[in-house]
């Protein structure tokens, strides 16, 4: 950062002119010149950090540039002395030296780097985590497991364990993916989607829900509508309140929903990723499904597509499946997403118990 200092040869001559053309003392003239130079950047000397290293050399050269008393007398010029006995040039150089030293002692604050988007995400995440923790504590009793939970949970890891619901089976091998630090597989997520459907069918106080399996989205994306056209031949999709779509991105699980009540297609990624391709693909699916099943164009007036951001965030590399099906379970009963990364160990146990018992809590 440059240091803006008074001290050019032109400034010196100007100072001499001011002091000689008035009754001011040399010090008063120097003060007036310094004040006027503040408003005139062209009359100031700029020292950067590199040139400041050779201050002594600069002062010496300035002293050499200023005329000595002997030279002034030889030229017929009388050197004007201040009341303290110092010559004009000596006083000027002394003032310059002080100004340089003062400038070098001034601490320059480090530049601040502003990242508004990241700061906003961190702030929102902190506020969300705080709200989630408060809500979790309020509702902790409602998600606690029954007394026999430990016995039932341990049974799923014994050889020969199997469960089946709506032609969707799970085995001991599948349940092992619910152990801590592991990725959930398709069979576990598909079975859990069937649990969500069953609960909606049995309870009239909850939204009418349909949930696709994990192969729906990848088949639609890779092979088009014709390959999934018959998947809803027994389902009146447009009479549902909510449609849940598990989304697998190779090594990451997400969840998408179609809410016919709010006319919203939403994408939920615990890593806060965007997937506009998924949103657009589901909108095109609704348009083609409406033509095929309803014989009419789909009215997309008033519909919106969003990638949800104010949601619980995943903070490791293996709990994405837990987040995806917990998003689905909460949304399928119009519940707030009041859970966090710290809840995942307990959520895994809850999911194991629900699959083993064949019903959601």
Short mmCIF file of C-alpha atoms in Angstrom, two decimals:
data_model
loop_
_atom_site.label_atom_id
_atom_site.label_comp_id
_atom_site.label_asym_id
_atom_site.label_seq_id
_atom_site.Cartn_x
_atom_site.Cartn_y
_atom_site.Cartn_z
CA UNK A 1 0.00 0.00 0.00
CA UNK A 2 1.58 3.34 -0.98
CA UNK A 3 2.33 5.93 1.66
CA UNK A 4 1.28 9.41 0.50
CA UNK A 5 3.86 11.86 1.81
CA UNK A 6 4.81 15.51 1.36
CA UNK A 7 8.30 15.81 -0.07
CA UNK A 8 8.92 16.50 -3.77
CA UNK A 9 11.44 19.09 -4.91
CA UNK A 10 8.47 21.09 -6.26
CA UNK A 11 6.87 21.01 -2.81
CA UNK A 12 10.10 22.30 -1.27
CA UNK A 13 10.31 25.19 -3.71
CA UNK A 14 6.66 26.00 -3.14
CA UNK A 15 7.20 25.98 0.63
CA UNK A 16 10.14 28.37 0.25
CA UNK A 17 8.03 30.66 -1.91
CA UNK A 18 5.24 30.75 0.67
CA UNK A 19 7.56 31.45 3.59
CA UNK A 20 9.60 34.14 1.74
CA UNK A 21 6.58 36.02 0.37
CA UNK A 22 4.93 36.49 3.79
CA UNK A 23 5.70 37.31 7.36
CA UNK A 24 5.12 33.71 8.41
CA UNK A 25 7.81 31.72 10.15
CA UNK A 26 9.24 28.73 8.33
CA UNK A 27 7.23 26.35 10.51
CA UNK A 28 3.97 28.16 9.78
CA UNK A 29 4.71 28.10 6.07
CA UNK A 30 5.42 24.39 6.20
CA UNK A 31 2.06 23.80 7.97
CA UNK A 32 0.19 25.80 5.30
CA UNK A 33 1.92 23.92 2.49
CA UNK A 34 1.18 20.57 4.11
CA UNK A 35 -2.50 21.47 4.52
CA UNK A 36 -2.89 22.69 0.95
CA UNK A 37 -1.07 19.66 -0.43
CA UNK A 38 -3.64 17.41 1.20
CA UNK A 39 -6.18 18.56 -1.36
CA UNK A 40 -3.76 18.42 -4.27
CA UNK A 41 -2.58 14.83 -4.87
CA UNK A 42 -0.33 15.93 -7.72
CA UNK A 43 1.87 17.82 -5.25
CA UNK A 44 2.42 14.81 -3.00
CA UNK A 45 5.06 12.12 -3.03
CA UNK A 46 3.97 8.47 -3.03
CA UNK A 47 6.25 5.93 -1.35
CA UNK A 48 5.44 2.26 -1.80
CA UNK A 49 6.66 -0.50 0.52
CA UNK A 50 9.66 -1.27 -1.68
CA UNK A 51 10.99 2.27 -1.88
CA UNK A 52 10.39 2.71 1.85
CA UNK A 53 13.16 0.19 2.48
CA UNK A 54 15.77 2.74 1.36
CA UNK A 55 14.50 5.65 3.45
CA UNK A 56 17.94 6.65 4.64
CA UNK A 57 19.16 6.83 1.03
CA UNK A 58 16.16 8.94 0.09
CA UNK A 59 16.78 11.34 2.96
CA UNK A 60 20.44 11.58 2.09
CA UNK A 61 19.64 12.31 -1.54
CA UNK A 62 17.13 14.93 -0.42
CA UNK A 63 19.75 16.52 1.78
CA UNK A 64 22.16 16.56 -1.14
CA UNK A 65 19.50 18.09 -3.36
CA UNK A 66 18.84 20.95 -0.91
CA UNK A 67 21.26 23.90 -1.34
CA UNK A 68 23.90 24.30 1.38
CA UNK A 69 24.46 27.63 3.20
CA UNK A 70 27.82 28.08 1.48
CA UNK A 71 26.26 27.52 -1.96
CA UNK A 72 23.50 30.00 -1.15
CA UNK A 73 26.04 32.64 -0.08
CA UNK A 74 28.07 32.03 -3.26
CA UNK A 75 24.92 32.58 -5.28
CA UNK A 76 24.09 35.72 -3.34
CA UNK A 77 21.19 34.12 -1.56
CA UNK A 78 20.95 34.53 2.18
CA UNK A 79 19.86 31.38 4.00
CA UNK A 80 16.86 32.17 6.16
CA UNK A 81 17.10 30.86 9.70
CA UNK A 82 14.17 29.87 11.91
CA UNK A 83 13.98 31.06 15.54
CA UNK A 84 15.59 27.74 16.58
CA UNK A 85 18.58 28.38 14.35
CA UNK A 86 17.75 25.68 11.77
CA UNK A 87 17.82 26.56 8.09
CA UNK A 88 14.74 26.23 5.93
CA UNK A 89 16.05 23.13 4.16
CA UNK A 90 17.01 21.45 7.44
CA UNK A 91 13.56 22.05 8.90
CA UNK A 92 11.90 20.76 5.75
CA UNK A 93 14.02 17.57 5.76
CA UNK A 94 13.35 16.99 9.47
CA UNK A 95 9.63 17.26 8.91
CA UNK A 96 9.87 14.88 5.97
CA UNK A 97 11.87 12.38 8.05
CA UNK A 98 9.23 12.43 10.82
CA UNK A 99 6.42 11.95 8.34
CA UNK A 100 8.14 8.95 6.75
CA UNK A 101 8.82 7.35 10.12
CA UNK A 102 5.22 7.91 11.24
CA UNK A 103 3.90 6.37 8.04
CA UNK A 104 6.01 3.24 8.50
CA UNK A 105 4.72 2.83 12.06
CA UNK A 106 1.08 2.93 11.02
CA UNK A 107 -0.31 -0.62 10.90
CA UNK A 108 -2.16 -1.46 7.71
CA UNK A 109 -5.18 -3.73 8.35
CA UNK A 110 -5.33 -6.94 6.33
CA UNK A 111 -7.87 -6.79 3.51
CA UNK A 112 -11.12 -8.53 4.33
CA UNK A 113 -12.43 -11.13 1.89
CA UNK A 114 -16.19 -11.02 1.55
CA UNK A 115 -18.09 -14.14 0.42
CA UNK A 116 -21.76 -13.19 0.80
CA UNK A 117 -23.21 -16.38 -0.69
CA UNK A 118 -21.11 -18.72 1.47
CA UNK A 119 -21.64 -16.59 4.58
CA UNK A 120 -25.38 -16.61 3.98
CA UNK A 121 -25.42 -20.42 3.61
CA UNK A 122 -23.42 -20.84 6.84
CA UNK A 123 -25.75 -18.47 8.67
CA UNK A 124 -28.87 -20.19 7.36
CA UNK A 125 -27.39 -23.59 8.17
CA UNK A 126 -26.59 -22.54 11.72
CA UNK A 127 -30.07 -21.15 12.26
CA UNK A 128 -31.63 -24.27 10.77
CA UNK A 129 -29.55 -26.59 12.93
CA UNK A 130 -30.58 -24.61 16.00
CA UNK A 131 -34.26 -24.79 15.08
CA UNK A 132 -34.00 -28.49 14.25
CA UNK A 133 -32.36 -29.25 17.57
CA UNK A 134 -35.11 -27.44 19.46
CA UNK A 135 -37.85 -29.24 17.55
CA UNK A 136 -36.09 -32.58 17.91
CA UNK A 137 -35.98 -32.21 21.66
CA UNK A 138 -39.69 -31.35 21.72
CA UNK A 139 -40.61 -34.40 19.67
CA UNK A 140 -38.03 -36.81 21.02
CA UNK A 141 -40.62 -38.83 22.95
CA UNK A 142 -42.77 -39.33 19.83
CA UNK A 143 -39.93 -41.04 17.90
CA UNK A 144 -38.56 -43.14 20.71
CA UNK A 145 -38.46 -46.86 19.99
CA UNK A 146 -40.56 -49.45 21.85
CA UNK A 147 -39.09 -51.48 24.68
CA UNK A 148 -38.56 -54.56 22.50
CA UNK A 149 -36.68 -52.59 19.84
CA UNK A 150 -33.24 -53.98 20.65
CA UNK A 151 -34.41 -57.59 20.29
CA UNK A 152 -36.13 -56.95 16.98
CA UNK A 153 -33.23 -54.89 15.62
CA UNK A 154 -30.68 -57.60 16.45
CA UNK A 155 -32.83 -60.23 14.73
CA UNK A 156 -32.50 -58.65 11.29
CA UNK A 157 -28.75 -59.36 11.20
CA UNK A 158 -29.13 -63.07 11.87
CA UNK A 159 -28.84 -65.48 8.91
CA UNK A 160 -32.12 -66.18 7.21
CA UNK A 161 -33.91 -62.93 8.02
CA UNK A 162 -36.31 -61.78 5.29
CA UNK A 163 -39.30 -59.46 4.95
CA UNK A 164 -41.57 -58.78 1.98
CA UNK A 165 -44.13 -56.06 1.37
CA UNK A 166 -46.06 -55.53 -1.87
CA UNK A 167 -43.71 -57.89 -3.73
CA UNK A 168 -40.71 -55.97 -2.43
CA UNK A 169 -38.35 -58.17 -0.34
CA UNK A 170 -35.41 -57.39 1.94
CA UNK A 171 -32.89 -59.82 3.37
CA UNK A 172 -30.18 -59.85 6.01
CA UNK A 173 -27.69 -58.70 3.37
CA UNK A 174 -29.86 -55.69 2.51
CA UNK A 175 -30.38 -54.79 6.16
CA UNK A 176 -26.62 -54.78 6.72
CA UNK A 177 -26.46 -51.58 4.65
CA UNK A 178 -28.25 -49.87 7.54
CA UNK A 179 -25.28 -50.44 9.84
CA UNK A 180 -23.34 -47.27 10.77
CA UNK A 181 -21.07 -45.86 8.06
CA UNK A 182 -22.58 -47.77 5.12
CA UNK A 183 -24.56 -46.75 2.02
CA UNK A 184 -28.19 -47.84 1.81
CA UNK A 185 -28.97 -50.10 -1.16
CA UNK A 186 -31.97 -50.05 -3.52
CA UNK A 187 -33.85 -52.85 -1.72
CA UNK A 188 -33.90 -51.03 1.61
CA UNK A 189 -35.10 -47.78 0.03
CA UNK A 190 -37.72 -49.56 -2.11
CA UNK A 191 -39.08 -51.41 0.94
CA UNK A 192 -39.27 -48.12 2.83
CA UNK A 193 -41.22 -46.51 -0.03
CA UNK A 194 -43.76 -49.33 0.31
CA UNK A 195 -44.05 -48.59 4.03
CA UNK A 196 -44.85 -44.96 3.16
CA UNK A 197 -47.53 -46.05 0.66
CA UNK A 198 -49.10 -48.48 3.15
CA UNK A 199 -49.30 -45.86 5.88
CA UNK A 200 -50.99 -43.39 3.55
CA UNK A 201 -53.56 -46.00 2.49
CA UNK A 202 -54.41 -46.91 6.07
CA UNK A 203 -54.64 -43.41 7.50
CA UNK A 204 -57.23 -41.03 6.16
CA UNK A 205 -55.73 -38.06 8.01
CA UNK A 206 -52.56 -38.13 5.91
CA UNK A 207 -51.96 -37.03 2.30
CA UNK A 208 -52.70 -39.53 -0.46
CA UNK A 209 -49.23 -40.63 -1.51
CA UNK A 210 -47.66 -42.69 -4.25
CA UNK A 211 -43.94 -43.51 -4.16
CA UNK A 212 -41.98 -44.84 -7.13
CA UNK A 213 -39.12 -47.26 -6.66
CA UNK A 214 -35.47 -46.38 -7.13
CA UNK A 215 -35.36 -47.54 -10.77
CA UNK A 216 -38.10 -45.21 -12.00
CA UNK A 217 -36.04 -42.04 -12.33
CA UNK A 218 -32.99 -43.66 -13.99
CA UNK A 219 -35.24 -45.54 -16.45
CA UNK A 220 -37.16 -42.38 -17.33
CA UNK A 221 -33.94 -40.41 -17.76
CA UNK A 222 -32.06 -43.02 -19.79
CA UNK A 223 -34.85 -44.68 -21.79
CA UNK A 224 -37.71 -42.18 -21.93
CA UNK A 225 -41.39 -42.22 -21.06
CA UNK A 226 -42.24 -45.31 -23.13
CA UNK A 227 -40.24 -47.52 -20.73
CA UNK A 228 -42.14 -46.31 -17.63
CA UNK A 229 -45.55 -45.83 -19.24
CA UNK A 230 -47.03 -49.01 -17.72
CA UNK A 231 -45.66 -48.37 -14.24
CA UNK A 232 -48.87 -46.54 -13.26
CA UNK A 233 -51.43 -48.71 -15.06
CA UNK A 234 -53.08 -49.50 -11.70
CA UNK A 235 -52.36 -46.12 -10.12
CA UNK A 236 -54.47 -43.00 -10.57
CA UNK A 237 -51.51 -40.71 -10.26
CA UNK A 238 -53.37 -37.42 -10.74
CA UNK A 239 -55.69 -38.22 -7.83
CA UNK A 240 -52.79 -38.31 -5.40
CA UNK A 241 -51.73 -35.40 -3.22
CA UNK A 242 -48.05 -36.21 -3.34
CA UNK A 243 -45.75 -38.35 -5.49
CA UNK A 244 -42.34 -39.34 -4.09
CA UNK A 245 -39.45 -40.12 -6.44
CA UNK A 246 -36.17 -41.54 -5.05
CA UNK A 247 -33.26 -40.24 -7.14
CA UNK A 248 -29.98 -42.15 -7.41
CA UNK A 249 -27.01 -40.27 -8.89
CA UNK A 250 -24.54 -43.13 -9.00
CA UNK A 251 -22.97 -42.61 -5.58
CA UNK A 252 -25.52 -40.26 -4.01
CA UNK A 253 -29.16 -40.57 -2.97
CA UNK A 254 -31.63 -37.69 -3.24
CA UNK A 255 -35.39 -37.32 -3.26
CA UNK A 256 -37.87 -35.48 -5.48
CA UNK A 257 -41.58 -34.84 -4.94
CA UNK A 258 -44.54 -33.77 -7.06
CA UNK A 259 -47.09 -31.96 -4.91
CA UNK A 260 -50.40 -31.59 -6.76
CA UNK A 261 -51.84 -29.45 -3.96
CA UNK A 262 -49.23 -26.71 -4.12
CA UNK A 263 -48.38 -27.31 -7.80
CA UNK A 264 -44.72 -27.77 -6.98
CA UNK A 265 -42.01 -30.12 -8.18
CA UNK A 266 -39.26 -30.09 -5.55
CA UNK A 267 -35.80 -31.62 -5.34
CA UNK A 268 -34.22 -32.48 -1.98
CA UNK A 269 -30.46 -33.02 -1.85
CA UNK A 270 -28.85 -33.17 1.60
CA UNK A 271 -25.67 -31.72 0.02
CA UNK A 272 -27.71 -28.78 -1.31
CA UNK A 273 -27.01 -29.67 -4.92
CA UNK A 274 -29.08 -28.44 -7.86
CA UNK A 275 -30.69 -30.79 -10.39
CA UNK A 276 -32.74 -28.82 -12.88
CA UNK A 277 -32.58 -31.80 -15.24
CA UNK A 278 -34.56 -33.86 -12.74
CA UNK A 279 -37.18 -31.14 -12.27
CA UNK A 280 -37.66 -30.67 -16.01
CA UNK A 281 -37.77 -34.43 -16.59
CA UNK A 282 -40.56 -34.85 -14.05
CA UNK A 283 -42.54 -32.00 -15.58
CA UNK A 284 -42.26 -33.63 -19.01
CA UNK A 285 -43.32 -36.93 -17.43
CA UNK A 286 -46.48 -35.33 -16.06
CA UNK A 287 -47.28 -33.89 -19.49
CA UNK A 288 -46.86 -37.25 -21.22
CA UNK A 289 -48.64 -39.14 -18.44
CA UNK A 290 -51.61 -36.79 -18.67
CA UNK A 291 -51.93 -37.35 -22.42
CA UNK A 292 -51.62 -41.11 -22.04
CA UNK A 293 -53.81 -41.70 -18.97
CA UNK A 294 -56.19 -38.71 -19.01
CA UNK A 295 -56.37 -38.05 -22.74
CA UNK A 296 -55.74 -34.36 -22.13
CA UNK A 297 -52.93 -31.85 -22.03
CA UNK A 298 -51.40 -31.31 -18.61
CA UNK A 299 -52.21 -27.85 -17.30
CA UNK A 300 -48.88 -26.56 -16.00
CA UNK A 301 -50.19 -23.06 -15.31
CA UNK A 302 -49.09 -21.94 -11.85
CA UNK A 303 -46.61 -24.78 -11.36
CA UNK A 304 -43.16 -24.12 -9.93
CA UNK A 305 -39.94 -26.13 -9.78
CA UNK A 306 -37.52 -25.70 -6.89
CA UNK A 307 -34.32 -27.20 -5.52
CA UNK A 308 -34.89 -26.99 -1.77
CA UNK A 309 -32.11 -25.29 0.20
CA UNK A 310 -33.50 -24.62 3.67
CA UNK A 311 -33.28 -28.29 4.61
CA UNK A 312 -31.16 -30.51 6.90
CA UNK A 313 -27.63 -30.96 5.56
CA UNK A 314 -25.53 -34.07 5.24
CA UNK A 315 -22.02 -33.71 6.65
CA UNK A 316 -20.42 -37.02 5.72
CA UNK A 317 -20.13 -39.26 2.68
CA UNK A 318 -22.42 -42.16 3.56
CA UNK A 319 -25.71 -40.97 5.13
CA UNK A 320 -27.31 -39.69 1.89
CA UNK A 321 -29.74 -42.64 1.76
CA UNK A 322 -30.85 -42.00 5.35
CA UNK A 323 -31.50 -38.35 4.49
CA UNK A 324 -33.37 -39.24 1.27
CA UNK A 325 -35.88 -41.64 2.84
CA UNK A 326 -36.27 -39.45 5.94
CA UNK A 327 -37.10 -36.52 3.66
CA UNK A 328 -39.70 -38.75 1.99
CA UNK A 329 -41.17 -39.98 5.27
CA UNK A 330 -41.57 -36.46 6.69
CA UNK A 331 -42.97 -34.95 3.49
CA UNK A 332 -45.46 -37.81 3.13
CA UNK A 333 -47.13 -36.72 6.36
CA UNK A 334 -46.68 -32.96 5.83
CA UNK A 335 -44.19 -32.77 8.70
CA UNK A 336 -41.41 -30.25 9.09
CA UNK A 337 -37.93 -31.55 8.35
CA UNK A 338 -36.86 -31.50 11.98
CA UNK A 339 -33.79 -33.72 11.97
CA UNK A 340 -30.07 -33.24 11.44
CA UNK A 341 -26.84 -35.08 10.77
CA UNK A 342 -26.44 -35.82 14.48
CA UNK A 343 -29.72 -37.79 14.40
CA UNK A 344 -28.57 -40.24 11.73
CA UNK A 345 -27.38 -43.05 14.06
CA UNK A 346 -30.78 -43.00 15.79
CA UNK A 347 -32.58 -42.73 12.43
CA UNK A 348 -30.79 -45.84 11.17
CA UNK A 349 -32.03 -47.79 14.20
CA UNK A 350 -35.53 -46.41 13.66
CA UNK A 351 -35.52 -47.47 10.00
CA UNK A 352 -34.30 -50.96 10.91
CA UNK A 353 -37.08 -51.31 13.47
CA UNK A 354 -39.75 -50.05 11.03
CA UNK A 355 -38.67 -52.47 8.29
CA UNK A 356 -38.45 -55.38 10.75
CA UNK A 357 -41.89 -54.61 12.20
CA UNK A 358 -43.43 -53.87 8.79
CA UNK A 359 -44.87 -50.47 9.76
CA UNK A 360 -43.75 -46.88 10.23
CA UNK A 361 -43.79 -45.42 13.71
#
